[in-house]
mmCIF file of C-alpha atoms and ligand atoms in Angstrom:
data_model
loop_
_atom_site.group_PDB
_atom_site.id
_atom_site.type_symbol
_atom_site.label_atom_id
_atom_site.label_comp_id
_atom_site.label_asym_id
_atom_site.label_seq_id
_atom_site.Cartn_x
_atom_site.Cartn_y
_atom_site.Cartn_z
ATOM 1 C CA MET D 355 32.388 21.687 -68.263
ATOM 2 C CA ILE D 356 35.885 20.972 -69.384
ATOM 3 C CA ASN D 357 35.325 25.255 -70.629
ATOM 4 C CA ASP D 358 36.058 26.149 -67.136
ATOM 5 C CA ARG D 359 38.499 24.311 -66.969
ATOM 6 C CA ARG D 360 40.617 24.652 -69.605
ATOM 7 C CA ARG D 361 43.930 27.298 -69.338
ATOM 8 C CA ASN D 362 46.670 26.793 -71.641
ATOM 9 C CA ARG D 363 46.133 27.759 -75.262
ATOM 10 C CA VAL D 364 47.738 24.693 -76.914
ATOM 11 C CA LEU D 365 50.168 25.026 -80.405
ATOM 12 C CA ILE D 366 51.468 21.099 -82.223
ATOM 13 C CA LEU D 367 53.838 22.833 -84.360
ATOM 14 C CA PHE D 368 53.975 19.266 -85.891
ATOM 15 C CA ALA D 369 56.806 18.349 -89.349
ATOM 16 C CA HIS D 370 57.494 15.308 -91.044
ATOM 17 C CA PRO D 371 58.550 15.218 -94.611
ATOM 18 C CA ALA D 372 56.510 12.464 -94.742
ATOM 19 C CA PHE D 373 54.059 11.659 -93.172
ATOM 20 C CA GLU D 374 51.820 9.336 -95.850
ATOM 21 C CA LYS D 375 54.763 6.535 -94.843
ATOM 22 C CA SER D 376 54.767 7.407 -90.873
ATOM 23 C CA ARG D 377 53.713 4.679 -88.425
ATOM 24 C CA VAL D 378 54.495 6.805 -85.293
ATOM 25 C CA ASN D 379 53.705 10.110 -85.490
ATOM 26 C CA ARG D 380 49.910 8.798 -87.521
ATOM 27 C CA ARG D 381 49.258 7.783 -84.843
ATOM 28 C CA LEU D 382 50.007 10.452 -82.566
ATOM 29 C CA VAL D 383 48.947 12.924 -84.799
ATOM 30 C CA ASP D 384 45.151 10.451 -84.850
ATOM 31 C CA ALA D 385 45.055 10.899 -80.866
ATOM 32 C CA ILE D 386 44.913 15.053 -80.106
ATOM 33 C CA LYS D 387 44.258 16.080 -84.238
ATOM 34 C CA ASP D 388 40.628 17.050 -82.924
ATOM 35 C CA LEU D 389 40.609 17.825 -79.353
ATOM 36 C CA GLU D 390 39.616 21.143 -78.361
ATOM 37 C CA GLY D 391 41.470 24.260 -78.020
ATOM 38 C CA ILE D 392 44.267 22.308 -79.357
ATOM 39 C CA THR D 393 45.640 24.225 -82.319
ATOM 40 C CA PHE D 394 47.731 21.493 -85.036
ATOM 41 C CA HIS D 395 49.813 23.176 -87.914
ATOM 42 C CA ASP D 396 51.577 21.000 -89.526
ATOM 43 C CA LEU D 397 54.283 22.916 -91.676
ATOM 44 C CA TYR D 398 55.380 20.973 -94.365
ATOM 45 C CA GLU D 399 51.438 20.460 -95.968
ATOM 46 C CA ALA D 400 51.145 24.418 -94.877
ATOM 47 C CA TYR D 401 54.544 24.710 -96.929
ATOM 48 C CA PRO D 402 55.244 22.312 -99.317
ATOM 49 C CA GLU D 403 58.266 24.870 -100.900
ATOM 50 C CA LEU D 404 59.335 25.225 -97.670
ATOM 51 C CA HIS D 405 58.734 29.124 -97.665
ATOM 52 C CA ILE D 406 57.174 29.713 -94.451
ATOM 53 C CA ARG D 407 55.388 32.976 -93.630
ATOM 54 C CA VAL D 408 57.143 34.548 -90.827
ATOM 55 C CA GLU D 409 54.145 36.455 -89.508
ATOM 56 C CA ARG D 410 51.657 34.301 -89.502
ATOM 57 C CA GLU D 411 53.553 31.628 -88.241
ATOM 58 C CA GLN D 412 54.360 34.770 -85.263
ATOM 59 C CA ALA D 413 50.288 35.322 -84.869
ATOM 60 C CA LEU D 414 50.142 31.557 -84.095
ATOM 61 C CA LEU D 415 52.819 31.900 -81.450
ATOM 62 C CA GLU D 416 50.852 34.918 -79.664
ATOM 63 C CA GLN D 417 47.458 33.183 -79.620
ATOM 64 C CA HIS D 418 49.178 30.131 -77.135
ATOM 65 C CA ASP D 419 50.509 29.983 -74.159
ATOM 66 C CA VAL D 420 51.904 26.322 -74.979
ATOM 67 C CA VAL D 421 54.012 25.138 -78.089
ATOM 68 C CA VAL D 422 54.530 21.844 -78.593
ATOM 69 C CA LEU D 423 56.556 20.300 -81.277
ATOM 70 C CA GLN D 424 56.784 17.899 -82.652
ATOM 71 C CA HIS D 425 57.922 14.927 -85.282
ATOM 72 C CA PRO D 426 60.642 12.375 -85.267
ATOM 73 C CA PHE D 427 64.185 12.286 -84.604
ATOM 74 C CA PHE D 428 66.454 13.214 -87.733
ATOM 75 C CA TRP D 429 69.683 13.060 -87.369
ATOM 76 C CA TYR D 430 69.673 13.334 -83.907
ATOM 77 C CA SER D 431 67.931 16.190 -83.926
ATOM 78 C CA THR D 432 64.922 18.262 -86.025
ATOM 79 C CA PRO D 433 63.620 17.385 -89.886
ATOM 80 C CA ALA D 434 64.448 20.260 -91.638
ATOM 81 C CA MET D 435 61.619 22.592 -91.446
ATOM 82 C CA LEU D 436 61.639 22.892 -88.011
ATOM 83 C CA LYS D 437 64.964 24.380 -88.508
ATOM 84 C CA GLU D 438 64.029 26.854 -91.329
ATOM 85 C CA TRP D 439 61.461 27.592 -88.776
ATOM 86 C CA GLU D 440 63.629 28.739 -86.408
ATOM 87 C CA ASP D 441 65.687 30.830 -88.359
ATOM 88 C CA LEU D 442 63.026 32.922 -89.998
ATOM 89 C CA VAL D 443 60.763 32.790 -87.410
ATOM 90 C CA LEU D 444 62.746 33.654 -84.199
ATOM 91 C CA GLN D 445 63.156 36.867 -85.116
ATOM 92 C CA HIS D 446 65.953 39.724 -83.377
ATOM 93 C CA GLY D 447 64.104 42.371 -81.389
ATOM 94 C CA TRP D 448 60.626 39.971 -82.024
ATOM 95 C CA ALA D 449 61.341 36.360 -80.525
ATOM 96 C CA PHE D 450 65.285 38.027 -77.720
ATOM 97 C CA GLY D 451 66.748 40.933 -77.525
ATOM 98 C CA LYS D 452 65.352 44.498 -77.142
ATOM 99 C CA ASP D 453 62.343 44.472 -77.057
ATOM 100 C CA GLY D 454 61.810 40.907 -78.384
ATOM 101 C CA THR D 455 60.215 39.787 -75.411
ATOM 102 C CA ALA D 456 57.128 38.312 -78.054
ATOM 103 C CA LEU D 457 57.767 34.122 -76.289
ATOM 104 C CA GLN D 458 58.406 35.771 -72.526
ATOM 105 C CA GLY D 459 56.256 32.944 -70.364
ATOM 106 C CA LYS D 460 54.815 30.767 -73.132
ATOM 107 C CA LYS D 461 56.341 27.119 -72.518
ATOM 108 C CA ILE D 462 58.026 24.643 -75.116
ATOM 109 C CA LEU D 463 58.769 20.881 -75.290
ATOM 110 C CA ASN D 464 59.651 18.526 -78.442
ATOM 111 C CA ALA D 465 57.369 15.358 -79.125
ATOM 112 C CA ILE D 466 59.961 13.008 -80.423
ATOM 113 C CA THR D 467 59.551 9.332 -81.899
ATOM 114 C CA ALA D 468 63.186 8.153 -82.350
ATOM 115 C CA GLY D 469 64.330 4.797 -83.653
ATOM 116 C CA GLY D 470 66.950 4.048 -81.346
ATOM 117 C CA ARG D 471 65.680 2.148 -77.889
ATOM 118 C CA GLU D 472 65.911 4.755 -74.433
ATOM 119 C CA SER D 473 69.566 2.067 -73.250
ATOM 120 C CA ALA D 474 70.913 3.091 -76.642
ATOM 121 C CA TYR D 475 70.483 6.979 -75.454
ATOM 122 C CA GLN D 476 72.588 6.521 -72.179
ATOM 123 C CA PRO D 477 76.840 7.791 -71.713
ATOM 124 C CA LYS D 478 77.594 3.775 -72.085
ATOM 125 C CA GLY D 479 74.909 3.364 -75.353
ATOM 126 C CA TYR D 480 76.317 3.094 -79.121
ATOM 127 C CA ASN D 481 74.453 6.847 -79.240
ATOM 128 C CA HIS D 482 76.454 8.213 -75.955
ATOM 129 C CA PHE D 483 74.300 11.171 -75.637
ATOM 130 C CA THR D 484 71.006 11.894 -73.788
ATOM 131 C CA ILE D 485 67.704 13.272 -75.538
ATOM 132 C CA ARG D 486 67.517 16.224 -73.656
ATOM 133 C CA GLN D 487 71.676 16.482 -73.684
ATOM 134 C CA LEU D 488 71.046 16.163 -77.626
ATOM 135 C CA LEU D 489 68.261 18.578 -77.235
ATOM 136 C CA ALA D 490 70.545 21.656 -75.905
ATOM 137 C CA PRO D 491 70.496 23.665 -78.891
ATOM 138 C CA ILE D 492 67.022 23.517 -78.771
ATOM 139 C CA GLU D 493 66.535 23.801 -75.122
ATOM 140 C CA GLN D 494 69.218 27.597 -75.554
ATOM 141 C CA SER D 495 67.259 28.865 -78.538
ATOM 142 C CA PHE D 496 64.074 28.702 -76.961
ATOM 143 C CA ARG D 497 65.867 29.845 -73.075
ATOM 144 C CA LEU D 498 66.801 32.695 -74.743
ATOM 145 C CA CYS D 499 63.331 33.794 -75.893
ATOM 146 C CA GLY D 500 62.502 33.477 -72.218
ATOM 147 C CA MET D 501 60.041 30.144 -73.403
ATOM 148 C CA GLU D 502 60.090 27.453 -70.444
ATOM 149 C CA TYR D 503 61.715 24.211 -72.010
ATOM 150 C CA LEU D 504 59.583 21.295 -70.350
ATOM 151 C CA PRO D 505 60.698 17.770 -70.942
ATOM 152 C CA PRO D 506 60.485 16.280 -74.125
ATOM 153 C CA PHE D 507 57.758 13.717 -74.300
ATOM 154 C CA VAL D 508 59.936 10.932 -76.313
ATOM 155 C CA ALA D 509 58.552 7.348 -78.415
ATOM 156 C CA HIS D 510 61.970 5.664 -78.321
ATOM 157 C CA GLY D 511 62.310 2.328 -80.403
ATOM 158 C CA THR D 512 59.994 2.540 -83.143
ATOM 159 C CA HIS D 513 61.616 0.413 -86.205
ATOM 160 C CA GLY D 514 59.160 -2.898 -85.521
ATOM 161 C CA MET D 515 56.900 -1.124 -82.930
ATOM 162 C CA GLY D 516 54.108 -3.512 -82.664
ATOM 163 C CA HIS D 517 50.428 -1.749 -82.632
ATOM 164 C CA GLU D 518 50.308 -2.265 -78.471
ATOM 165 C CA VAL D 519 52.763 -0.607 -77.778
ATOM 166 C CA MET D 520 51.601 2.671 -80.668
ATOM 167 C CA ASP D 521 48.856 2.147 -79.235
ATOM 168 C CA ARG D 522 49.693 3.140 -75.355
ATOM 169 C CA HIS D 523 51.980 5.571 -77.269
ATOM 170 C CA ALA D 524 49.233 7.736 -78.245
ATOM 171 C CA ASP D 525 46.490 7.320 -75.444
ATOM 172 C CA GLU D 526 49.842 9.075 -73.628
ATOM 173 C CA TYR D 527 50.775 11.293 -75.436
ATOM 174 C CA ARG D 528 46.476 12.807 -75.221
ATOM 175 C CA ARG D 529 46.349 12.721 -71.482
ATOM 176 C CA PHE D 530 49.764 14.780 -71.698
ATOM 177 C CA ILE D 531 48.450 17.165 -73.681
ATOM 178 C CA ILE D 532 45.340 17.411 -72.495
ATOM 179 C CA ALA D 533 46.868 18.198 -69.089
ATOM 180 C CA LEU D 534 49.027 21.093 -70.833
ATOM 181 C CA ARG D 535 45.877 21.934 -71.792
ATOM 182 C CA ASP D 536 43.289 22.133 -68.526
ATOM 183 C CA ASP D 537 46.405 22.692 -66.371
ATOM 184 C CA THR D 538 46.615 19.707 -64.232
ATOM 185 C CA LEU D 539 50.359 19.024 -64.801
ATOM 186 C CA ASN D 540 52.265 18.579 -62.375
ATOM 187 C CA TRP D 541 54.913 21.194 -63.234
ATOM 188 C CA SER D 542 57.175 21.378 -59.750
ATOM 189 C CA ALA D 543 57.219 17.397 -60.729
ATOM 190 C CA LEU D 544 58.898 17.583 -64.352
ATOM 191 C CA ALA D 545 61.887 19.839 -63.255
ATOM 192 C CA GLY D 546 64.601 17.486 -65.167
ATOM 193 C CA LEU D 547 63.072 14.837 -65.958
ATOM 194 C CA GLU D 548 64.473 13.086 -69.488
ATOM 195 C CA ARG D 549 61.181 12.405 -70.419
ATOM 196 C CA VAL D 550 57.654 12.945 -69.092
ATOM 197 C CA ASN D 551 55.804 10.075 -70.627
ATOM 198 C CA ALA D 552 57.655 7.100 -68.533
ATOM 199 C CA ASP D 553 55.546 7.696 -65.614
ATOM 200 C CA LEU D 554 52.326 10.024 -66.396
ATOM 201 C CA ASP D 555 50.242 9.138 -63.558
ATOM 202 C CA ALA D 556 52.870 10.438 -61.381
ATOM 203 C CA LEU D 557 52.842 14.045 -63.077
ATOM 204 C CA ILE D 558 49.148 14.376 -64.071
ATOM 205 C CA ARG D 559 47.045 15.355 -60.684
ATOM 206 C CA ASP D 560 43.891 14.552 -60.434
ATOM 207 C CA VAL D 561 40.593 16.797 -60.510
HETATM 208 C C1 FMN G 1373 66.787 10.683 -92.120
HETATM 209 C C2 FMN G 1373 66.408 10.325 -90.656
HETATM 210 C C3 FMN G 1373 67.517 10.242 -89.672
HETATM 211 C C4 FMN G 1373 66.660 9.658 -88.399
HETATM 212 N N1 FMN G 1373 67.850 9.719 -87.834
HETATM 213 C C5 FMN G 1373 67.640 9.396 -86.409
HETATM 214 C C6 FMN G 1373 67.886 9.357 -85.415
HETATM 215 O O1 FMN G 1373 69.670 10.977 -85.127
HETATM 216 N N2 FMN G 1373 68.406 9.103 -84.340
HETATM 217 C C7 FMN G 1373 67.628 7.772 -84.377
HETATM 218 O O2 FMN G 1373 66.783 7.545 -83.397
HETATM 219 N N3 FMN G 1373 65.986 7.517 -84.925
HETATM 220 C C8 FMN G 1373 66.683 8.308 -86.785
HETATM 221 N N4 FMN G 1373 65.694 7.825 -87.254
HETATM 222 C C9 FMN G 1373 64.456 7.010 -87.420
HETATM 223 C C10 FMN G 1373 63.507 8.294 -88.172
HETATM 224 O O3 FMN G 1373 63.359 8.959 -85.958
HETATM 225 C C11 FMN G 1373 62.355 7.062 -87.444
HETATM 226 O O4 FMN G 1373 61.872 6.312 -88.523
HETATM 227 C C12 FMN G 1373 60.651 7.726 -86.522
HETATM 228 O O5 FMN G 1373 60.853 8.937 -86.054
HETATM 229 C C13 FMN G 1373 59.788 6.776 -86.922
HETATM 230 O O6 FMN G 1373 58.709 8.064 -86.904
HETATM 231 P P1 FMN G 1373 57.596 7.894 -87.732
HETATM 232 O O7 FMN G 1373 56.597 6.407 -87.670
HETATM 233 O O8 FMN G 1373 56.717 8.806 -87.322
HETATM 234 O O9 FMN G 1373 58.049 7.861 -89.476
HETATM 235 C C14 FMN G 1373 66.282 8.719 -88.333
HETATM 236 C C15 FMN G 1373 65.666 8.449 -89.663
HETATM 237 C C16 FMN G 1373 65.282 9.526 -90.768
HETATM 238 C C17 FMN G 1373 64.970 8.997 -92.289
#
């Protein structure tokens, strides 16, 4: 039955340079890695020397409808591997520019774990900017490629995060990825959200 509902091919591009020490991403990955219809691609594992195979990455993107960039928030941005990936894979004439239409109409979002709490990511908080503001270069890069950029999934306050909270994030991440795959999200309710996992019940349609 579930095959009948499945509509989107979801690619999770995962980047964590010290995954062996990870607590939160480990839990999130464990929650989704074996889902049917999801491709999980660990960039640091695939390219320990940072030598990205551009054609392989472009082929993967072409084969999927929704891309999730999952990573810890490092210096208000992505780990270096994802920046390298952007710089090499999003080529002129393929991703953007004349004839660069390979990514048109696909959807993309960040799934982030952040040490800082949500209250810190406010104009008056110690990080001064919201996560969405800080993600603006990524949002605009993929918009330039004709993709629809969705609000991020964010697990805030990772330092000392307890198992109960990690379990909740893992459950919500799994639910969200399944909704992306099965196309059960209320897409119009996503626009303008700071993060998708503040109130998942309001976003996921009953089927
Ligand atoms: C190099 C580095 C930079 C970081 N920069 C930020 C940051 O800019 N903002 C933030 O909230 N947390 C930052 N952190 C904290 C990480 O986001 C946090 O340790 C990670 O999300 C925890 O996930 P994990 O258990 O999967 O490693 C940084 C951590 C490291 C090691």
